[in-house]
Short mmCIF file of C-alpha atoms in Angstrom, two decimals:
data_model
loop_
_atom_site.label_atom_id
_atom_site.label_comp_id
_atom_site.label_asym_id
_atom_site.label_seq_id
_atom_site.Cartn_x
_atom_site.Cartn_y
_atom_site.Cartn_z
CA LYS A 20 -1.30 7.51 -14.09
CA ALA A 21 2.49 7.53 -14.26
CA GLY A 22 4.35 5.67 -11.54
CA VAL A 23 7.16 6.78 -9.30
CA THR A 24 10.24 7.81 -11.22
CA GLN A 25 13.79 7.95 -9.94
CA THR A 26 16.87 9.41 -11.54
CA PRO A 27 19.50 8.42 -12.24
CA ARG A 28 18.97 4.67 -12.43
CA TYR A 29 22.64 3.82 -12.06
CA LEU A 30 25.53 5.74 -10.59
CA ILE A 31 29.20 5.08 -9.94
CA LYS A 32 31.06 7.32 -7.51
CA THR A 33 34.32 7.20 -5.58
CA ARG A 34 34.85 7.43 -1.86
CA GLY A 35 34.61 10.95 -0.49
CA GLN A 36 32.36 12.24 -3.24
CA GLN A 37 28.77 13.27 -2.74
CA VAL A 38 25.67 12.26 -4.65
CA THR A 39 22.15 13.58 -5.15
CA LEU A 40 19.29 11.28 -6.10
CA SER A 41 15.92 12.45 -7.33
CA CYS A 42 12.39 11.07 -6.95
CA SER A 43 9.13 12.15 -8.56
CA PRO A 44 6.10 10.67 -6.78
CA ILE A 45 2.83 9.62 -8.32
CA SER A 46 0.71 12.65 -9.16
CA GLY A 47 -1.39 13.59 -6.14
CA HIS A 48 0.80 11.74 -3.65
CA ARG A 49 2.22 14.03 -1.01
CA SER A 50 4.39 11.69 1.01
CA VAL A 51 7.78 10.44 -0.12
CA SER A 52 9.83 7.88 1.79
CA TRP A 53 13.38 6.82 1.06
CA TYR A 54 14.85 3.39 1.72
CA GLN A 55 18.25 1.80 1.33
CA GLN A 56 18.39 -1.85 0.30
CA THR A 57 21.47 -4.06 0.50
CA PRO A 58 21.81 -7.86 0.37
CA GLY A 59 23.13 -7.97 3.90
CA GLN A 60 20.83 -5.50 5.68
CA GLY A 61 17.68 -5.78 3.59
CA LEU A 62 15.32 -2.83 3.32
CA GLN A 63 16.19 0.01 5.69
CA PHE A 64 14.20 3.20 6.17
CA LEU A 65 16.01 6.47 5.66
CA PHE A 66 13.37 9.19 6.03
CA GLU A 67 9.89 10.33 5.09
CA TYR A 68 8.86 13.72 3.79
CA PHE A 69 5.38 15.17 3.78
CA SER A 70 4.45 18.74 2.90
CA GLU A 71 8.11 19.66 2.48
CA THR A 72 8.94 18.60 6.06
CA GLN A 73 10.83 15.58 7.28
CA ARG A 74 8.33 13.64 9.38
CA ASN A 75 10.25 10.52 10.22
CA LYS A 76 13.88 9.47 10.22
CA GLY A 77 15.72 6.19 10.34
CA ASN A 78 19.04 5.35 11.97
CA PHE A 79 21.43 6.71 9.42
CA PRO A 80 24.29 9.16 9.94
CA GLY A 81 23.94 12.84 9.16
CA ARG A 82 25.72 12.31 5.84
CA PHE A 83 22.32 11.22 4.57
CA SER A 84 19.93 14.08 4.07
CA GLY A 85 16.92 14.89 2.00
CA ARG A 86 14.38 17.48 1.08
CA GLN A 87 11.00 17.79 -0.54
CA PHE A 88 9.80 20.50 -2.85
CA SER A 89 6.40 22.15 -3.10
CA ASN A 90 5.45 19.86 -5.99
CA SER A 91 6.19 16.84 -3.73
CA ARG A 92 9.30 15.86 -5.69
CA SER A 93 12.09 14.82 -3.38
CA GLU A 94 15.85 14.57 -3.40
CA MET A 95 18.23 12.76 -1.13
CA ASN A 96 21.88 13.58 -0.73
CA VAL A 97 24.73 11.49 0.56
CA SER A 98 27.94 13.32 1.35
CA THR A 99 31.43 11.93 1.89
CA LEU A 100 30.54 8.61 0.31
CA GLU A 101 31.83 5.40 1.86
CA LEU A 102 32.18 1.97 0.26
CA GLY A 103 29.34 0.74 2.47
CA ASP A 104 26.96 3.21 0.89
CA SER A 105 26.83 1.03 -2.21
CA ALA A 106 23.19 -0.02 -2.37
CA LEU A 107 19.87 0.24 -4.14
CA TYR A 108 18.16 3.45 -3.04
CA LEU A 109 14.41 3.27 -3.28
CA CYS A 110 11.84 6.01 -3.19
CA ALA A 111 8.22 5.29 -2.30
CA SER A 112 5.26 7.60 -2.60
CA SER A 113 1.94 7.50 -0.80
CA LEU A 114 -1.12 9.67 -0.51
CA ARG A 115 -0.73 10.53 3.14
CA GLN A 116 1.93 10.68 5.80
CA GLY A 117 2.48 7.31 7.43
CA ASP A 118 0.45 5.49 4.80
CA GLU A 119 1.21 1.79 4.67
CA THR A 120 0.28 1.58 1.00
CA GLN A 121 3.45 2.74 -0.63
CA TYR A 122 4.32 2.71 -4.31
CA PHE A 123 7.97 2.23 -5.04
CA GLY A 124 10.09 3.51 -7.86
CA PRO A 125 12.62 1.35 -9.73
CA GLY A 126 15.44 2.58 -7.52
CA THR A 127 18.86 4.08 -8.08
CA ARG A 128 21.71 1.61 -7.92
CA LEU A 129 24.74 3.34 -6.44
CA LEU A 130 28.20 1.83 -6.57
CA VAL A 131 30.94 3.48 -4.52
CA LEU A 132 34.49 2.56 -5.53
CA ASP B 57 10.83 -6.43 13.73
CA ALA B 58 8.36 -8.27 11.53
CA LYS B 59 6.01 -10.46 13.49
CA THR B 60 4.92 -12.52 10.54
CA THR B 61 6.07 -15.99 9.57
CA GLN B 62 6.30 -17.18 5.98
CA PRO B 63 7.85 -20.26 4.34
CA PRO B 64 11.22 -19.33 2.84
CA SER B 65 10.48 -20.69 -0.61
CA MET B 66 7.79 -22.20 -2.81
CA ASP B 67 7.52 -23.49 -6.35
CA CYS B 68 4.51 -23.17 -8.62
CA ALA B 69 3.82 -24.40 -12.14
CA GLU B 70 3.05 -21.72 -14.71
CA GLY B 71 -0.70 -21.28 -15.16
CA ARG B 72 -1.54 -22.83 -11.82
CA ALA B 73 -2.64 -20.98 -8.70
CA ALA B 74 0.08 -19.94 -6.28
CA ASN B 75 -1.04 -19.96 -2.65
CA LEU B 76 1.34 -18.14 -0.31
CA PRO B 77 0.65 -18.52 3.42
CA CYS B 78 1.49 -16.12 6.22
CA ASN B 79 1.11 -16.49 9.97
CA HIS B 80 0.53 -13.27 11.92
CA SER B 81 -0.46 -14.72 15.29
CA THR B 82 0.15 -11.50 17.22
CA ILE B 83 -2.12 -9.38 15.08
CA SER B 84 -4.83 -7.52 16.94
CA GLY B 85 -8.29 -6.35 16.11
CA ASN B 86 -7.82 -3.29 13.94
CA GLU B 87 -4.56 -4.18 12.27
CA TYR B 88 -4.47 -4.70 8.53
CA VAL B 89 -2.39 -7.28 6.75
CA TYR B 90 -0.40 -6.02 3.76
CA TRP B 91 1.33 -7.91 0.99
CA TYR B 92 4.18 -6.66 -1.15
CA ARG B 93 6.48 -8.40 -3.58
CA GLN B 94 9.88 -7.67 -5.02
CA ILE B 95 10.99 -8.96 -8.37
CA HIS B 96 14.74 -9.32 -8.68
CA SER B 97 16.52 -6.00 -9.21
CA GLN B 98 13.29 -4.02 -9.05
CA GLY B 99 11.64 -1.93 -6.35
CA PRO B 100 9.03 -3.53 -4.07
CA GLN B 101 5.47 -3.56 -5.38
CA TYR B 102 2.31 -3.19 -3.32
CA ILE B 103 -0.11 -6.06 -3.99
CA ILE B 104 -3.10 -5.99 -1.66
CA HIS B 105 -4.19 -5.47 1.93
CA GLY B 106 -7.10 -6.60 4.11
CA LEU B 107 -8.58 -6.50 7.58
CA LYS B 108 -11.23 -9.20 8.03
CA ASN B 109 -12.98 -9.92 4.79
CA ASN B 110 -11.44 -11.57 1.80
CA GLU B 111 -10.15 -9.08 -0.74
CA THR B 112 -9.52 -9.29 -4.47
CA ASN B 113 -7.96 -6.93 -6.95
CA GLU B 114 -6.49 -7.22 -10.42
CA MET B 115 -3.29 -8.75 -9.07
CA ALA B 116 -4.35 -11.21 -6.41
CA SER B 117 -6.81 -12.42 -3.81
CA LEU B 118 -6.28 -12.31 -0.06
CA ILE B 119 -7.96 -14.84 2.19
CA ILE B 120 -7.86 -14.05 5.92
CA THR B 121 -8.86 -16.68 8.46
CA GLU B 122 -11.73 -15.94 10.80
CA ASP B 123 -9.43 -15.63 13.80
CA ARG B 124 -7.17 -13.38 11.67
CA LYS B 125 -4.06 -15.23 12.79
CA SER B 126 -3.11 -16.21 9.27
CA SER B 127 -3.76 -15.30 5.68
CA THR B 128 -3.11 -16.64 2.19
CA LEU B 129 -2.22 -14.64 -0.87
CA ILE B 130 -3.51 -16.26 -4.04
CA LEU B 131 -2.17 -15.59 -7.51
CA PRO B 132 -4.87 -17.36 -9.54
CA HIS B 133 -2.87 -18.05 -12.70
CA ALA B 134 0.80 -17.64 -11.97
CA THR B 135 3.11 -16.56 -14.78
CA LEU B 136 6.89 -16.56 -15.03
CA ARG B 137 6.78 -12.82 -14.29
CA ASP B 138 5.32 -13.57 -10.86
CA THR B 139 8.65 -15.05 -9.77
CA ALA B 140 9.59 -12.81 -6.86
CA VAL B 141 9.97 -12.58 -3.10
CA TYR B 142 6.59 -12.03 -1.42
CA TYR B 143 6.35 -10.19 1.89
CA CYS B 144 3.50 -10.26 4.38
CA ILE B 145 3.39 -7.35 6.83
CA ASP B 146 1.07 -6.64 9.72
CA HIS B 147 0.08 -3.11 10.61
CA SER B 148 1.47 -3.29 14.14
CA THR B 149 4.94 -3.79 12.74
CA PHE B 150 4.51 -0.75 10.52
CA TYR B 151 2.96 1.40 13.22
CA ASN B 152 5.34 0.41 16.02
CA GLN B 153 8.29 1.16 13.82
CA GLY B 154 7.09 4.71 13.35
CA GLY B 155 5.62 4.23 9.94
CA LYS B 156 8.49 2.39 8.34
CA LEU B 157 8.00 -0.60 6.09
CA ILE B 158 10.05 -3.50 7.39
CA PHE B 159 10.23 -6.66 5.37
CA GLY B 160 10.97 -10.00 6.95
CA GLN B 161 12.54 -12.85 5.00
CA GLY B 162 9.46 -13.33 2.84
CA THR B 163 8.70 -16.25 0.56
CA GLU B 164 10.71 -16.69 -2.59
CA LEU B 165 8.22 -17.89 -5.18
CA SER B 166 9.61 -19.61 -8.27
CA VAL B 167 7.14 -20.06 -11.11
CA LYS B 168 8.36 -22.79 -13.42
CA PRO B 169 7.32 -23.50 -17.02
#
């Protein structure tokens, strides 16, 4: 069974731009969670989607948004990029909403200049 | 935040067993213990979880004490590729944070040739 895939793997943007990241969960998994990871803050939860609905949200500004499609694939968008948005963005899939067993993708490393 | 305590670092010789301890003294009756690891520059990886009985899968074994206040993750024959930061998480932390994975400092395991 294929694992979680994320595209792109690496991205360089400038301040003020926007970015869209994509995540394809493991086949049969219906929940997708997004996390931001930085050396200083560690792993921080962004949001969780299940059945195309956002079920849970972390403490991030409204510039961070996401969506989930009927095939469970998910995208997250960051608008008006700031230097502090430079991070590894991780997507995790699980069978059910709120499932502690989460399978992570390789991440998208975003650098904002 | 995470209510588990782990040593910050450990070394292990290649081919030997790596035993990673975790104290979760505030765990209560129906709360599982989960283990994840993160290899440098990769996404976190689910390893194993357990409630009361010892558990084993293709990656590792999990030994939980009878009082469930601590557990040990065992990698029976550590390889250089097992060098990573290992995180122990208790279910209450996950549940009380609204279903968000929160990693503490973890144990940085270095497997040496």
